Amino acid sequence: QVQLVESGGGLVQAGGSLRLSCAASGRTFSNNAMGWFRQALGKAREFVAAIRWMSGSTNYADSVKGRFTISRDNAKNTVYLQMNRLKPEDAAVYYCVAGPSTLTLGTSCSWGQGTQVTVSS
């Protein structure tokens, strides 16, 4: 089992930036991919971004392409989500997730506790 701890959420004005971090510990060697999902109040959880641990290749939801960047620091077992030009519709609880493949992250058993992002208009 891998443990994931997110940090970096908070309140920001529309157009501003935040950087989320997710530190992984435990059985990290079994996870080839990590990513971020988000869930706004009253809405379903949705995919945001993912990264393959070894290659560094990434993919993004259309709604965040060009504004968000996912990256990783292998030495620190940490994944980051740099969020720029934030919009009110980006407000949500952001969850870090780890799994064997970017294609199956949504059904992974390894999730962080979530970090709140609030965007004021």
XYZ file of N, CA and C in Angstrom:
363
model
N 0.843 -1.187 0.000
C 0.000 0.000 0.000
C 0.888 1.250 0.000
N 0.503 2.238 -0.766
C 1.233 3.495 -0.823
C 0.421 4.547 -0.087
N 1.121 5.418 0.624
C 0.462 6.523 1.317
C 0.731 7.816 0.553
N -0.295 8.623 0.411
C -0.191 9.866 -0.344
C -0.642 11.024 0.529
N 0.157 12.074 0.566
C -0.167 13.243 1.373
C -0.076 14.483 0.495
N -1.219 15.144 0.329
C -1.277 16.359 -0.496
C -1.060 17.594 0.368
N -0.608 18.642 -0.280
C -0.495 19.945 0.359
C -0.524 21.017 -0.721
N -0.735 22.258 -0.292
C -0.651 23.369 -1.225
C -1.960 24.008 -1.629
N -3.063 23.450 -1.188
C -4.334 24.063 -1.512
C -4.525 25.376 -0.782
N -5.591 26.090 -1.151
C -5.862 27.356 -0.488
C -6.816 28.205 -1.281
N -6.872 29.469 -0.913
C -7.752 30.444 -1.550
C -6.924 31.328 -2.468
N -7.394 31.507 -3.683
C -6.691 32.352 -4.644
C -7.716 33.095 -5.486
N -7.345 34.249 -5.958
C -8.237 34.999 -6.840
C -8.179 34.417 -8.250
N -9.243 34.596 -8.976
C -9.268 34.165 -10.370
C -8.097 34.802 -11.125
N -7.451 33.988 -11.935
C -6.267 34.440 -12.646
C -4.971 34.154 -11.930
N -5.073 33.760 -10.662
C -3.886 33.485 -9.869
C -3.378 32.070 -10.053
N -2.390 31.721 -9.232
C -1.728 30.422 -9.341
C -1.612 29.746 -7.991
N -1.562 28.422 -8.023
C -1.285 27.597 -6.857
C -0.469 26.400 -7.317
N 0.322 25.857 -6.402
C 1.022 24.611 -6.692
C 0.687 23.578 -5.629
N 0.150 22.477 -6.076
C -0.149 21.365 -5.185
C 1.000 20.368 -5.198
N 1.212 19.756 -4.045
C 2.244 18.719 -3.925
C 1.613 17.445 -3.400
N 2.175 16.321 -3.798
C 1.714 15.029 -3.304
C 2.937 14.170 -3.035
N 3.180 13.892 -1.769
C 4.322 13.080 -1.374
C 3.876 11.639 -1.170
N 4.574 10.718 -1.833
C 4.241 9.298 -1.741
C 5.238 8.574 -0.847
N 4.726 7.630 -0.082
C 5.588 6.789 0.755
C 5.006 5.383 0.798
N 5.792 4.450 1.273
C 5.320 3.072 1.315
C 5.733 2.325 0.064
N 4.846 1.528 -0.509
C 5.150 0.676 -1.653
C 5.117 1.465 -2.964
N 5.961 2.483 -3.032
C 5.950 3.360 -4.208
C 6.435 2.657 -5.469
N 7.239 1.593 -5.329
C 7.795 0.929 -6.498
C 6.722 0.236 -7.325
N 5.568 -0.016 -6.743
C 4.501 -0.714 -7.466
C 3.631 0.224 -8.283
N 3.923 1.502 -8.229
C 3.091 2.490 -8.934
C 3.867 3.121 -10.075
N 3.394 2.907 -11.292
C 4.037 3.484 -12.463
C 3.436 4.818 -12.867
N 2.356 5.199 -12.219
C 1.686 6.426 -12.608
C 1.116 7.130 -11.387
N 1.067 8.417 -11.486
C 0.401 9.228 -10.469
C -0.394 10.310 -11.160
N -1.365 10.837 -10.453
C -2.183 11.844 -11.088
C -3.006 12.626 -10.092
N -3.819 13.494 -10.646
C -4.703 14.338 -9.857
C -6.117 14.250 -10.406
N -7.049 14.126 -9.487
C -8.473 14.232 -9.791
C -9.012 15.369 -8.935
N -10.202 15.825 -9.258
C -10.832 16.851 -8.439
C -12.322 16.590 -8.351
N -12.908 17.088 -7.279
C -14.351 16.952 -7.089
C -14.898 18.251 -6.530
N -15.721 18.899 -7.327
C -16.403 20.102 -6.889
C -17.671 19.717 -6.135
N -18.156 20.638 -5.327
C -19.336 20.387 -4.517
C -20.519 20.013 -5.406
N -21.115 18.874 -5.131
C -22.286 18.447 -5.879
C -22.001 17.833 -7.233
N -20.727 17.644 -7.546
C -20.364 17.087 -8.846
C -19.543 15.806 -8.672
N -19.451 15.070 -9.755
C -18.675 13.836 -9.730
C -17.176 14.139 -9.760
N -16.404 13.210 -9.249
C -14.952 13.341 -9.321
C -14.513 13.261 -10.772
N -13.581 14.118 -11.172
C -13.135 14.134 -12.556
C -11.614 14.148 -12.648
N -11.134 13.583 -13.729
C -9.700 13.514 -14.006
C -9.156 14.912 -14.319
N -7.956 15.193 -13.827
C -7.302 16.463 -14.105
C -6.018 16.243 -14.911
N -5.103 15.453 -14.370
C -3.806 15.250 -15.028
C -3.161 13.984 -14.496
N -2.253 13.412 -15.313
C -1.530 12.212 -14.907
C -0.131 12.237 -15.479
N 0.752 11.515 -14.824
C 2.139 11.443 -15.271
C 2.651 10.027 -15.061
N 3.407 9.537 -16.040
C 4.038 8.226 -15.911
C 5.359 8.410 -15.183
N 5.557 7.615 -14.143
C 6.651 7.869 -13.221
C 8.015 7.787 -13.901
N 8.242 6.792 -14.725
C 9.568 6.602 -15.316
C 9.803 7.508 -16.513
N 8.846 7.567 -17.432
C 9.063 8.338 -18.669
C 8.806 9.817 -18.482
N 7.944 10.150 -17.535
C 7.586 11.552 -17.353
C 6.516 12.032 -18.330
N 6.016 11.130 -19.164
C 4.981 11.565 -20.112
C 3.704 11.910 -19.357
N 2.970 12.851 -19.905
C 1.824 13.406 -19.190
C 0.573 13.414 -20.055
N -0.564 13.501 -19.430
C -1.804 13.806 -20.131
C -2.709 14.617 -19.214
N -3.587 15.385 -19.862
C -4.400 16.367 -19.153
C -5.848 16.324 -19.622
N -6.722 16.747 -18.733
C -8.095 17.001 -19.138
C -8.112 18.235 -20.036
N -9.013 18.252 -20.986
C -9.095 19.384 -21.914
C -9.306 20.702 -21.166
N -10.032 20.641 -20.069
C -10.385 21.861 -19.348
C -9.186 22.541 -18.685
N -8.076 21.814 -18.539
C -6.911 22.406 -17.863
C -5.685 22.500 -18.765
N -5.759 21.980 -19.973
C -4.620 22.028 -20.884
C -4.169 23.454 -21.116
N -2.863 23.659 -21.043
C -2.305 24.980 -21.245
C -2.283 25.841 -19.994
N -2.968 25.403 -18.952
C -2.979 26.162 -17.692
C -2.335 25.387 -16.545
N -2.500 24.093 -16.532
C -1.965 23.245 -15.456
C -0.783 22.442 -15.988
N 0.175 22.191 -15.110
C 1.318 21.361 -15.454
C 1.587 20.369 -14.334
N 1.638 19.089 -14.685
C 1.982 18.058 -13.716
C 3.448 17.692 -13.900
N 4.135 17.497 -12.796
C 5.545 17.126 -12.850
C 5.867 16.234 -11.665
N 7.063 15.616 -11.704
C 7.431 14.761 -10.580
C 8.902 14.915 -10.250
N 9.199 14.635 -9.003
C 10.571 14.617 -8.511
C 10.824 13.206 -8.014
N 11.536 12.418 -8.823
C 11.734 11.011 -8.494
C 12.460 10.831 -7.158
N 13.425 11.677 -6.898
C 14.215 11.539 -5.684
C 13.368 11.758 -4.430
N 12.364 12.605 -4.555
C 11.520 12.926 -3.409
C 10.215 12.149 -3.410
N 9.998 11.305 -4.433
C 8.720 10.589 -4.566
C 7.549 11.548 -4.451
N 7.662 12.656 -5.134
C 6.653 13.708 -5.033
C 6.183 14.130 -6.419
N 4.894 14.340 -6.526
C 4.278 14.839 -7.749
C 3.699 16.218 -7.465
N 3.791 17.080 -8.449
C 3.312 18.449 -8.302
C 2.245 18.751 -9.351
N 1.389 19.682 -9.023
C 0.431 20.202 -9.999
C 0.495 21.718 -9.923
N 1.128 22.306 -10.918
C 1.189 23.759 -11.013
C -0.061 24.242 -11.731
N -0.828 25.081 -11.066
C -2.091 25.553 -11.619
C -2.000 27.058 -11.839
N -2.065 27.458 -13.093
C -1.993 28.872 -13.454
C -3.306 29.326 -14.067
N -3.504 30.629 -14.086
C -4.725 31.226 -14.673
C -5.965 30.509 -14.147
N -6.034 30.395 -12.841
C -7.143 29.668 -12.226
C -8.464 30.371 -12.471
N -9.506 29.568 -12.629
C -10.854 30.043 -12.869
C -11.747 29.600 -11.717
N -12.853 30.293 -11.505
C -13.784 29.862 -10.444
C -14.222 28.406 -10.609
N -14.330 27.944 -11.830
C -14.760 26.561 -12.061
C -13.674 25.534 -11.731
N -12.474 25.993 -11.414
C -11.419 25.077 -10.964
C -11.542 24.771 -9.472
N -12.379 25.486 -8.774
C -12.538 25.263 -7.340
C -13.064 23.861 -7.066
N -12.381 23.156 -6.193
C -12.739 21.767 -5.900
C -11.799 21.237 -4.833
N -12.099 20.042 -4.366
C -11.121 19.289 -3.576
C -10.283 18.493 -4.565
N -8.993 18.653 -4.482
C -8.070 17.975 -5.389
C -7.456 16.772 -4.674
N -7.507 15.642 -5.373
C -7.019 14.389 -4.812
C -5.847 13.868 -5.627
N -4.839 13.431 -4.938
C -3.711 12.757 -5.558
C -4.011 11.261 -5.597
N -3.563 10.599 -6.661
C -3.819 9.168 -6.802
C -2.599 8.500 -7.415
N -2.369 7.261 -7.032
C -1.245 6.492 -7.571
C -1.737 5.132 -8.019
N -1.120 4.593 -9.064
C -1.519 3.284 -9.555
C -0.556 2.746 -10.583
N -0.793 1.556 -11.076
C 0.113 0.921 -12.035
C 0.053 1.512 -13.434
N -1.005 2.224 -13.761
C -1.161 2.763 -15.112
C -1.971 4.049 -15.080
N -1.635 4.967 -15.974
C -2.426 6.203 -16.050
C -3.858 5.909 -16.505
N -4.040 4.787 -17.209
C -5.363 4.468 -17.735
C -6.326 3.998 -16.654
N -5.801 3.524 -15.541
C -6.654 2.960 -14.497
C -6.593 3.736 -13.192
N -6.078 4.961 -13.225
C -5.948 5.721 -11.987
C -7.291 5.935 -11.307
N -8.330 6.111 -12.096
C -9.634 6.394 -11.519
C -10.176 5.285 -10.636
N -9.675 4.075 -10.831
C -10.136 2.937 -10.037
C -9.079 2.463 -9.054
N -8.070 3.281 -8.843
C -6.996 2.923 -7.919
C -7.491 2.869 -6.484
N -6.775 2.128 -5.668
C -7.090 2.065 -4.237
C -6.280 3.066 -3.431
N -5.317 3.741 -4.088
C -4.392 4.609 -3.366
C -4.709 6.072 -3.648
N -5.378 6.688 -2.706
C -5.785 8.088 -2.835
C -5.284 8.881 -1.636
N -5.001 10.155 -1.858
C -4.703 11.045 -0.761
C -5.987 11.521 -0.111
N -5.823 12.334 0.924
C -6.987 12.795 1.688
C -7.671 13.983 1.027
N -7.007 14.601 0.065
C -7.592 15.740 -0.641
C -7.143 17.070 -0.068
N -7.071 18.062 -0.934
C -6.736 19.417 -0.511
C -7.668 20.381 -1.231
N -8.205 21.330 -0.480
C -9.226 22.241 -1.001
C -8.583 23.380 -1.787
N -9.111 23.621 -2.968
C -8.729 24.786 -3.766
C -9.969 25.644 -3.948
N -9.884 26.890 -3.537
C -10.990 27.824 -3.656
C -10.542 28.989 -4.525
N -11.344 29.323 -5.524
C -11.008 30.403 -6.448
C -12.102 31.457 -6.368
N -11.728 32.646 -5.976
C -12.693 33.731 -5.862
C -12.735 34.531 -7.158
N -13.918 34.963 -7.510
C -14.069 35.710 -8.773
C -13.986 37.204 -8.528
